[in-house]
Amino acid sequence: MEEVGSEGLEEMLISLKDTFLKDVDVVTISDNYWIGTQTPCLTYGLRGLSYFSVEVECGTKDLHSGVFGGAVHEALPDLIWLLDQLVDVKGTIQIPGVMDDVLKLTEERADSTTTLISIPKLSKTRLEFGPWSLLRSWSEDSDPSQSHWKVFHSVGRQPGPDKIGKIVKSYLETKWEQRGSPNKMVVSMGHGGRPFISDYNHPNYVAAVKATEFVYGVKPIMTRSGGSIPITIVFQEVTGKNVMLLPMGQADDGAHSQNEKISKRNYIEGTKLFVTICWSWELY
Amino acid sequence: MEEVGSEGLEEMLISLKDTFLKDVDVVTISDNYWIGTQTPCLTYGLRGLSYFSVEVECGTKDLHSGVFGGAVHEALPDLIWLLDQLVDVKGTIQIPGVMDDVLKLTEERADSTTTLISIPKLSKTRLEFGPWSLLRSWSEDSDPSQSHWKVFHSVGRQPGPDKIGKIVKSYLETKWEQRGSPNKMVVSMGHGGRPFISDYNHPNYVAAVKATEFVYGVKPIMTRSGGSIPITIVFQEVTGKNVMLLPMGQADDGAHSQNEKISKRNYIEGTKLFVTICWSWELY
């Protein structure tokens, strides 16, 4: 449910607030990853996310590029131009206002690893050509009448996706006017996830730090990450208790990718870590 | 075979040159379309085509955008920037030298319809993200380690795809240097089709003009088109005879697209046209 942006999980948790979730003491979610392969991490912040969809339409149906090519104003070059307005060669987001609400690092946490993964980013992971993308593998000579784009944007903190949604939409619409294309462009925001931040001085984290030292023999790195798990903040709000993200896997596990793995070391030591943390909760 | 850029059809035709194809008088291919829906066409030229593949690689595997986002130099923005260097907002190709060999229209044929479809064009119909494009529909939070692009480029005339291949490759490599990206970029040309031009004063065409007038009651429009059928020039070379393209369908038939059709009128009159042309060949 979480991975596809569930429309029911949040409502269900809210409905269980005064029953199943009433006597919760602390919340631990183990769904993310270390930022390396050697040193354990505890995650106290998530960037949140915003999904956008941009559609450029140049006609009501796909056209044969041999017959219509050169005469029709294609949708795809417009979309590509728009996408190229979003980040520069260094990956810096070109949309004014997007960085305004990014939470600054406190001095005590401003180590280089934390800085890296606190930067909002714009990841263009999907371009679609409607309505024929599957068939296009055998026939490449039709110009698509529509081009879509979905973007996954990790934001900084509250007010999160609602504000970011307005900023990005306005930016793209302004750029579109500059483009001066005769085509039709629509930008809309899909689901978003609010950013999350937790108190890492809470006994929940203190217990986890101690347990990590006991199992791995080193202090964990405290991270804010962008592997956004929007339900985290819902757990925080519904229970009113401290929420901790306890990564079990390593950075090279390849989440959602080919040959996803978990190392034997992390599987075994991670199991020990969970037991140790549960035991330490008993001491509260 | 033709549609996928056959690697065997040309060789087979050459091997049949002195046997099966020896006593051919004229060649007629009916594989393309009218440029409108009302007036019949005869096609005496094809633009040819060149397929290119551009690959930008930023790593050896896909990375979770939440963990690595902001830190990794993604391949896709580089590819998008490169694509945006190819045509301007009006679709004009920005690659110097690409227009040099475009065959000029003779005065007698310089009507507006012929001009439109004689312009070389650059159609970017396919972007691929390897190796996970199918799975990306459910999980959009992995940054692809590779981005591919395939382009279908209709060229003007000889020397055709070989020369165009060198020009486009050199242009993209120069632009890539300007980009200054740490990623790896490889551009290569896939298969190409040489442009074709035929003598429309040949009796083959004269007979078709007369047959069209007999069946449809009007003179056909003489067209050069980009619905490139690379095997056309092979038929011309192997038989040494006049080759004519005789479109049967209308421009809105939606070749290779959803709900491809042929109108009843064109199906019935087209059948009559074929019979009439075969009959007129008997008169040679």
XYZ file of C-alpha atoms in Angstrom:
568
model
C 0.000 0.000 0.000
C 2.747 2.394 1.001
C 4.766 1.994 -2.203
C 1.945 3.002 -4.519
C 0.819 5.990 -2.465
C -2.022 4.271 -0.640
C -5.304 6.119 -0.434
C -6.561 4.085 2.513
C -3.714 3.477 4.953
C -3.742 6.971 6.474
C -7.517 6.928 7.004
C -7.311 3.473 8.586
C -4.612 4.550 11.062
C -6.624 7.632 12.021
C -9.687 5.464 12.627
C -7.641 3.233 14.959
C -6.247 6.151 16.955
C -8.316 5.561 20.085
C -8.368 1.785 19.975
C -5.556 -0.301 18.522
C -3.026 2.548 18.583
C -4.102 4.016 21.945
C -1.442 2.578 24.229
C 1.526 2.771 21.852
C 4.728 3.925 23.608
C 7.097 4.431 20.702
C 7.049 3.699 16.967
C 9.841 2.069 14.982
C 9.726 1.615 11.227
C 12.357 -0.502 9.537
C 11.998 0.320 5.857
C 15.042 2.283 4.798
C 18.781 1.800 4.372
C 22.131 2.764 5.777
C 23.898 5.484 3.827
C 26.904 3.198 3.350
C 27.783 -0.448 3.739
C 29.716 -0.460 7.020
C 28.245 1.863 9.613
C 24.751 1.499 11.090
C 22.335 4.439 10.854
C 19.295 5.770 12.663
C 17.035 8.043 10.591
C 15.289 10.978 12.258
C 14.090 12.890 9.184
C 12.533 12.267 5.762
C 12.304 14.788 2.933
C 8.736 14.106 1.856
C 7.840 14.005 -1.789
C 5.675 15.468 -4.535
C 4.675 13.708 -7.721
C 3.938 15.816 -10.760
C 2.493 15.021 -14.112
C 3.118 17.163 -17.164
C 1.244 16.493 -20.347
C 1.873 18.112 -23.707
C -0.667 17.437 -26.408
C -0.237 18.237 -30.081
C -3.141 16.358 -31.575
C -5.936 13.926 -31.012
C -4.072 10.895 -32.300
C -0.591 9.651 -33.155
C 0.581 10.625 -36.628
C 2.913 8.885 -39.031
C 6.149 10.821 -38.844
C 6.932 10.149 -42.499
C 3.742 11.728 -43.737
C 3.323 14.467 -41.140
C 6.934 14.996 -40.047
C 8.136 18.541 -40.518
C 4.570 19.805 -40.768
C 3.249 18.960 -37.313
C 4.446 20.682 -34.138
C 5.428 17.633 -32.122
C 4.695 17.359 -28.401
C 7.920 15.657 -27.376
C 10.415 18.444 -28.164
C 8.224 20.782 -26.095
C 8.239 18.378 -23.170
C 11.994 17.883 -23.433
C 12.550 21.631 -23.420
C 10.364 21.984 -20.325
C 12.235 19.225 -18.509
C 15.517 20.894 -19.347
C 14.361 24.032 -17.464
C 14.191 22.146 -14.168
C 17.775 21.365 -13.168
C 21.185 22.534 -14.354
C 24.151 20.323 -15.231
C 25.035 19.999 -11.533
C 21.530 18.884 -10.630
C 20.693 22.193 -8.935
C 16.964 22.848 -9.066
C 16.191 25.952 -11.134
C 12.741 26.587 -9.653
C 12.748 29.705 -7.457
C 11.270 29.113 -4.008
C 11.764 25.371 -3.879
C 14.658 25.644 -1.419
C 12.995 28.226 0.861
C 11.599 25.783 3.384
C 14.467 23.343 3.443
C 15.273 22.621 7.055
C 18.763 23.762 7.988
C 21.018 21.297 9.728
C 21.730 21.995 13.361
C 25.404 22.378 14.108
C 25.651 19.169 16.041
C 24.366 17.193 13.046
C 26.100 19.077 10.257
C 28.457 16.319 9.254
C 29.030 15.726 5.572
C 26.973 12.565 5.234
C 23.888 14.202 6.667
C 24.295 17.232 4.425
C 24.411 15.164 1.275
C 21.154 13.428 1.861
C 19.313 16.500 3.056
C 19.399 18.225 -0.325
C 16.027 18.257 -2.065
C 16.268 16.692 -5.472
C 14.300 16.455 -8.611
C 14.332 13.060 -10.188
C 12.819 12.589 -13.595
C 12.295 8.899 -13.664
C 9.475 8.507 -16.119
C 8.514 9.722 -19.540
C 5.493 8.274 -21.197
C 4.207 8.578 -24.705
C 0.518 8.012 -25.015
C -1.249 6.014 -25.926
C 1.054 3.621 -27.678
C 4.226 3.156 -25.653
C 4.194 -0.646 -25.647
C 3.659 -0.940 -29.378
C 6.283 1.648 -30.090
C 8.942 -1.012 -29.634
C 8.192 -2.417 -33.064
C 7.048 0.682 -34.846
C 9.028 3.821 -34.210
C 7.676 5.920 -36.983
C 4.563 7.319 -35.373
C 4.792 10.698 -33.677
C 3.057 10.518 -30.322
C 0.211 12.941 -29.937
C 0.806 13.173 -26.206
C 3.882 13.163 -24.019
C 3.688 12.741 -20.282
C 6.194 13.268 -17.541
C 6.122 12.154 -13.963
C 8.531 13.607 -11.495
C 9.402 12.530 -8.017
C 10.416 15.540 -5.995
C 11.700 15.291 -2.494
C 10.929 18.431 -0.520
C 12.398 19.955 2.616
C 9.823 20.352 5.369
C 6.408 21.815 6.169
C 4.250 23.077 4.505
C 5.575 20.427 2.167
C 3.938 19.203 -0.998
C 1.002 21.648 -1.069
C 3.274 24.669 -1.267
C 5.781 22.932 -3.549
C 2.914 21.918 -5.816
C 1.894 25.548 -6.360
C 5.486 26.706 -6.914
C 6.316 24.018 -9.489
C 3.012 24.412 -11.337
C 3.439 28.180 -11.570
C 7.077 27.851 -12.716
C 6.251 25.398 -15.475
C 3.302 27.462 -16.662
C 5.480 30.587 -16.842
C 8.151 28.679 -18.767
C 5.507 27.296 -21.081
C 4.412 30.822 -21.973
C 8.044 31.655 -22.779
C 8.235 28.615 -25.045
C 5.499 29.971 -27.283
C 4.375 26.599 -28.492
C 1.000 26.126 -30.179
C 0.528 22.873 -28.239
C -1.468 22.321 -25.063
C 0.331 21.804 -21.747
C -1.197 20.720 -18.460
C 0.770 20.307 -15.249
C -0.804 18.724 -12.198
C 0.367 17.337 -8.904
C -0.409 13.765 -7.979
C -0.009 12.485 -4.456
C 2.506 13.972 -2.081
C 4.083 12.960 1.177
C 4.776 15.427 3.967
C 8.320 15.617 5.338
C 9.034 14.157 8.756
C 11.371 15.114 11.572
C 11.778 13.411 14.924
C 13.486 14.172 18.233
C 16.672 12.107 18.277
C 17.276 12.921 21.951
C 14.168 10.971 22.907
C 14.705 7.750 24.918
C 13.489 5.804 21.846
C 16.604 6.930 19.944
C 18.872 6.764 22.990
C 17.878 3.128 23.464
C 18.529 2.436 19.761
C 21.967 4.073 19.932
C 22.862 1.912 22.909
C 21.509 -1.224 21.277
C 23.487 -0.458 18.093
C 26.671 -0.022 20.117
C 25.954 -3.320 21.878
C 25.406 -5.259 18.618
C 27.703 -3.528 16.092
C 30.268 -2.082 18.484
C 29.971 1.455 17.035
C 27.713 4.492 17.379
C 25.126 4.780 14.556
C 25.217 7.728 12.148
C 22.139 9.944 12.598
C 20.638 10.619 9.178
C 17.913 12.569 7.473
C 17.074 10.812 4.261
C 14.849 11.114 1.220
C 13.711 7.534 0.959
C 10.383 9.086 1.741
C 7.931 6.993 3.671
C 4.936 9.333 3.922
C 3.148 7.160 6.458
C 5.861 7.921 9.039
C 4.427 11.333 9.891
C 0.945 9.822 10.131
C 2.189 7.372 12.782
C 3.762 10.312 14.591
C 0.536 12.346 14.542
C -1.868 9.530 15.299
C 0.065 8.077 18.235
C 1.556 11.368 19.408
C 4.658 9.385 20.251
C 8.287 9.416 19.127
C 8.892 7.731 15.768
C 12.241 6.262 14.779
C 13.392 4.828 11.455
C 15.739 1.920 11.991
C 17.405 0.872 8.731
C 18.368 -2.762 8.567
C 19.880 -2.937 5.065
C 22.935 -1.388 3.467
C 23.090 1.363 0.845
C 23.997 -1.094 -1.913
C 21.009 -3.392 -1.307
C 19.386 -1.973 -4.459
C 15.928 -1.070 -3.168
C 13.236 -1.649 -5.831
C 15.927 -2.609 -8.289
C 17.423 -5.654 -9.954
C 18.892 -8.281 -7.640
C 17.751 -6.532 -4.481
C 19.610 -8.127 -1.580
C 20.238 -8.055 2.119
C 23.704 -8.936 3.343
C 24.042 -11.910 5.689
C 25.796 -9.684 8.201
C 22.953 -7.197 8.313
C 20.307 -9.903 8.412
C 21.919 -11.586 11.419
C 23.082 -8.485 13.296
C 19.851 -6.662 12.399
C 17.822 -9.425 14.028
C 19.952 -9.128 17.140
C 19.459 -5.352 17.061
C 15.662 -5.638 17.006
C 15.697 -8.025 19.956
C 18.043 -5.763 21.888
C 15.871 -2.699 21.258
C 12.695 -4.530 22.298
C 14.501 -5.649 25.446
C 15.623 -2.101 26.199
C 12.035 -0.851 25.826
C 11.176 -3.191 28.699
C 13.504 -1.101 30.870
C 11.574 2.155 30.348
C 10.582 -7.696 -42.329
C 10.506 -4.199 -43.791
C 9.047 -2.563 -40.690
C 11.778 -3.717 -38.347
C 14.678 -2.869 -40.653
C 15.156 -6.320 -42.115
C 18.709 -7.608 -42.316
C 17.887 -10.230 -44.950
C 15.425 -8.796 -47.456
C 17.975 -6.722 -49.368
C 20.410 -9.648 -49.657
C 17.629 -11.940 -50.850
C 16.530 -9.518 -53.573
C 20.118 -9.136 -54.772
C 20.495 -12.931 -54.936
C 17.356 -13.117 -57.103
C 18.524 -10.411 -59.520
C 19.318 -12.730 -62.417
C 16.519 -15.237 -61.877
C 13.162 -14.305 -60.368
C 13.640 -10.556 -60.910
C 15.276 -10.801 -64.337
C 12.334 -10.023 -66.605
C 10.625 -7.405 -64.471
C 9.281 -4.457 -66.512
C 8.233 -2.010 -63.807
C 7.886 -2.069 -60.033
C 4.907 -0.796 -58.041
C 4.838 -0.728 -54.240
C 1.582 0.069 -52.476
C 2.619 0.779 -48.899
C 2.131 4.487 -48.261
C -0.679 7.020 -48.015
C -2.238 9.986 -49.705
C -1.282 13.315 -48.175
C -4.948 14.138 -47.632
C -8.270 12.363 -47.639
C -9.721 13.390 -51.017
C -7.140 13.495 -53.762
C -5.190 10.460 -54.997
C -1.381 10.584 -54.957
C 1.541 8.969 -56.717
C 4.824 9.017 -54.814
C 8.098 9.430 -56.697
C 10.499 10.152 -53.811
C 11.233 8.997 -50.257
C 13.400 10.815 -47.719
C 15.307 7.827 -46.376
C 16.014 7.508 -42.687
C 18.681 7.141 -40.042
C 18.170 5.601 -36.623
C 20.414 6.758 -33.814
C 20.937 5.527 -30.334
C 22.283 7.749 -27.581
C 23.160 6.258 -24.228
C 24.133 8.163 -21.121
C 25.415 6.106 -18.241
C 25.927 7.357 -14.696
C 26.501 4.109 -12.865
C 26.466 0.366 -13.005
C 23.019 -0.047 -11.481
C 19.842 1.865 -10.675
C 19.991 3.768 -7.390
C 17.276 4.664 -4.916
C 16.584 8.329 -5.509
C 15.769 8.910 -1.851
C 19.128 7.693 -0.626
C 21.315 8.848 -3.519
C 19.247 11.758 -4.844
C 21.143 15.034 -4.824
C 24.452 13.217 -4.526
C 24.538 11.276 -7.796
C 24.881 12.929 -11.185
C 21.838 11.446 -12.904
C 21.936 10.304 -16.524
C 18.498 11.506 -17.517
C 18.975 15.280 -17.183
C 22.082 14.918 -19.367
C 20.114 13.054 -22.009
C 17.298 15.582 -21.889
C 19.738 18.432 -22.355
C 21.292 16.665 -25.352
C 17.888 16.076 -26.936
C 17.036 19.726 -26.444
C 20.038 20.680 -28.606
C 18.566 18.973 -31.671
C 15.590 21.055 -32.754
C 14.286 24.511 -31.875
C 10.713 25.389 -30.913
C 9.709 25.434 -34.579
C 11.122 21.979 -35.186
C 14.073 23.310 -37.195
C 17.019 20.938 -36.949
C 19.972 22.602 -35.207
C 22.636 20.261 -36.577
C 24.855 22.054 -39.113
C 25.222 20.178 -42.382
C 22.068 18.100 -42.114
C 20.248 20.166 -44.734
C 23.145 20.333 -47.209
C 22.110 17.412 -49.365
C 18.382 17.976 -49.303
C 17.127 17.674 -52.847
C 15.647 20.926 -54.112
C 12.224 20.815 -55.690
C 12.095 21.368 -59.406
C 9.927 24.287 -60.389
C 7.240 22.161 -61.922
C 6.783 20.276 -58.624
C 7.174 23.143 -56.177
C 3.604 23.214 -54.993
C 2.950 23.684 -51.295
C 1.947 20.124 -50.487
C 5.125 18.696 -51.934
C 7.253 21.216 -50.082
C 5.805 20.322 -46.729
C 6.584 16.673 -46.965
C 10.037 17.160 -48.416
C 11.449 18.752 -45.274
C 13.792 16.447 -43.370
C 12.657 16.016 -39.816
C 13.929 14.713 -36.563
C 11.442 12.721 -34.599
C 12.269 11.677 -31.095
C 9.810 8.937 -30.541
C 11.507 6.805 -27.959
C 13.252 7.244 -24.655
C 14.214 4.198 -22.696
C 15.438 3.836 -19.177
C 17.420 0.703 -18.632
C 17.119 -1.817 -17.403
C 13.905 -1.345 -15.479
C 11.356 0.483 -17.603
C 8.525 -2.015 -17.193
C 8.817 -2.193 -13.431
C 9.027 1.549 -13.136
C 5.259 1.749 -13.375
C 4.923 0.705 -9.756
C 8.148 1.971 -8.340
C 9.164 5.411 -9.437
C 11.811 6.077 -6.866
C 14.816 4.463 -8.496
C 17.112 6.640 -10.556
C 17.938 4.849 -13.774
C 21.616 4.243 -14.289
C 21.223 4.434 -18.040
C 19.097 6.487 -20.371
C 18.733 5.659 -24.027
C 17.343 7.575 -26.922
C 16.391 6.418 -30.342
C 15.761 8.883 -33.098
C 14.190 8.438 -36.439
C 15.668 10.914 -38.837
C 14.446 11.301 -42.358
C 17.192 12.565 -44.623
C 17.211 14.278 -47.990
C 19.099 12.275 -50.587
C 22.425 10.612 -51.345
C 24.866 10.056 -49.736
C 22.118 9.569 -47.216
C 22.441 7.870 -43.859
C 26.204 7.276 -43.918
C 26.993 10.971 -44.176
C 24.156 11.974 -41.865
C 25.423 9.420 -39.347
C 28.837 11.083 -39.149
C 27.348 14.593 -38.931
C 24.923 13.751 -36.119
C 27.497 11.738 -34.151
C 30.043 14.530 -34.377
C 27.462 17.176 -33.379
C 26.297 15.267 -30.323
C 29.861 14.534 -29.227
C 30.779 18.211 -29.502
C 27.688 19.199 -27.529
C 28.498 16.561 -24.931
C 31.916 18.148 -24.384
C 30.178 21.488 -23.861
C 27.898 19.911 -21.291
C 30.839 19.005 -19.080
C 29.083 16.079 -17.450
C 31.041 13.421 -15.558
C 28.814 10.744 -17.099
C 29.562 8.533 -20.067
C 27.814 9.174 -23.399
C 27.854 6.956 -26.460
C 26.091 7.808 -29.720
C 25.796 5.254 -32.486
C 23.806 4.872 -35.656
C 21.592 1.850 -36.121
C 20.179 0.930 -39.478
C 19.532 3.528 -42.146
C 17.535 3.682 -45.327
C 18.789 5.484 -48.406
C 16.538 8.081 -49.996
C 14.801 7.244 -53.245
C 13.833 9.263 -56.274
C 12.121 8.050 -59.427
C 11.394 9.429 -62.894
C 7.747 10.456 -62.865
C 7.782 10.998 -66.632
C 8.327 7.280 -67.177
C 5.444 5.337 -68.827
C 4.962 3.516 -65.498
C 3.832 6.813 -63.923
C 2.047 8.023 -67.048
C -0.031 4.856 -67.025
C -0.816 5.345 -63.329
C -1.848 8.956 -63.897
C -4.217 7.855 -66.658
C -5.598 4.988 -64.549
C -6.169 7.376 -61.624
C -8.054 9.788 -63.855
C -10.125 6.876 -65.171
C -11.067 5.610 -61.689
C -11.163 8.773 -59.524
C -11.872 11.340 -62.219
C -8.956 13.610 -61.187
C -5.203 13.845 -61.765
C -3.143 12.447 -58.837
C -0.871 14.742 -56.785
C 2.784 13.831 -57.306
C 4.465 13.572 -53.907
C 7.807 12.997 -52.283
C 7.208 11.610 -48.840
C 9.040 10.518 -45.735
C 7.132 7.353 -45.029
C 10.448 5.786 -45.763
C 10.412 2.365 -47.290
C 14.129 1.626 -47.654
C 13.568 -1.444 -49.797
C 12.230 0.776 -52.609
C 15.686 1.823 -53.747
C 16.837 -1.809 -53.622
C 14.060 -2.796 -56.032
C 15.131 0.077 -58.247
C 18.779 -0.990 -58.244
C 18.244 -4.739 -58.531
C 15.734 -4.581 -61.388
C 17.152 -1.459 -63.033
C 13.552 -0.523 -63.819
C 11.245 2.334 -62.921
C 9.737 2.081 -59.427
C 6.477 3.743 -58.472
C 4.809 4.079 -55.081
C 1.059 3.886 -55.401
C -0.672 4.843 -52.148
C -4.036 3.208 -51.606
C -4.976 4.664 -48.186
C -5.756 8.159 -46.954
C -3.659 10.398 -44.704
C -5.964 9.797 -41.734
C -5.757 5.997 -41.887
C -3.454 6.078 -38.850
C -0.571 3.913 -40.025
C 0.891 1.844 -37.154
C -1.483 3.547 -34.776
C -4.690 2.898 -32.865
C -7.728 1.990 -34.933
C -5.811 1.879 -38.208
C -8.367 1.881 -41.003
C -8.905 1.948 -44.701
C -11.908 3.810 -46.020
C -14.470 1.839 -48.015
C -14.103 4.308 -50.858
C -10.358 3.787 -51.098
C -10.645 0.026 -50.723
C -13.121 -0.228 -53.601
C -11.660 2.442 -55.891
C -8.124 1.323 -55.033
C -8.937 -2.201 -56.185
C -10.258 -0.790 -59.444
C -7.118 1.305 -59.765
C -4.820 -1.717 -59.451
C -6.760 -3.622 -62.068
C -6.716 -0.624 -64.411
C -2.963 -0.178 -64.019
C -2.275 -3.884 -64.643
C -4.452 -3.649 -67.753
C -2.578 -0.572 -68.975
C 0.778 -2.396 -68.535
C -0.545 -4.915 -71.039
C -0.621 -2.082 -73.546
C 3.128 -1.376 -73.377
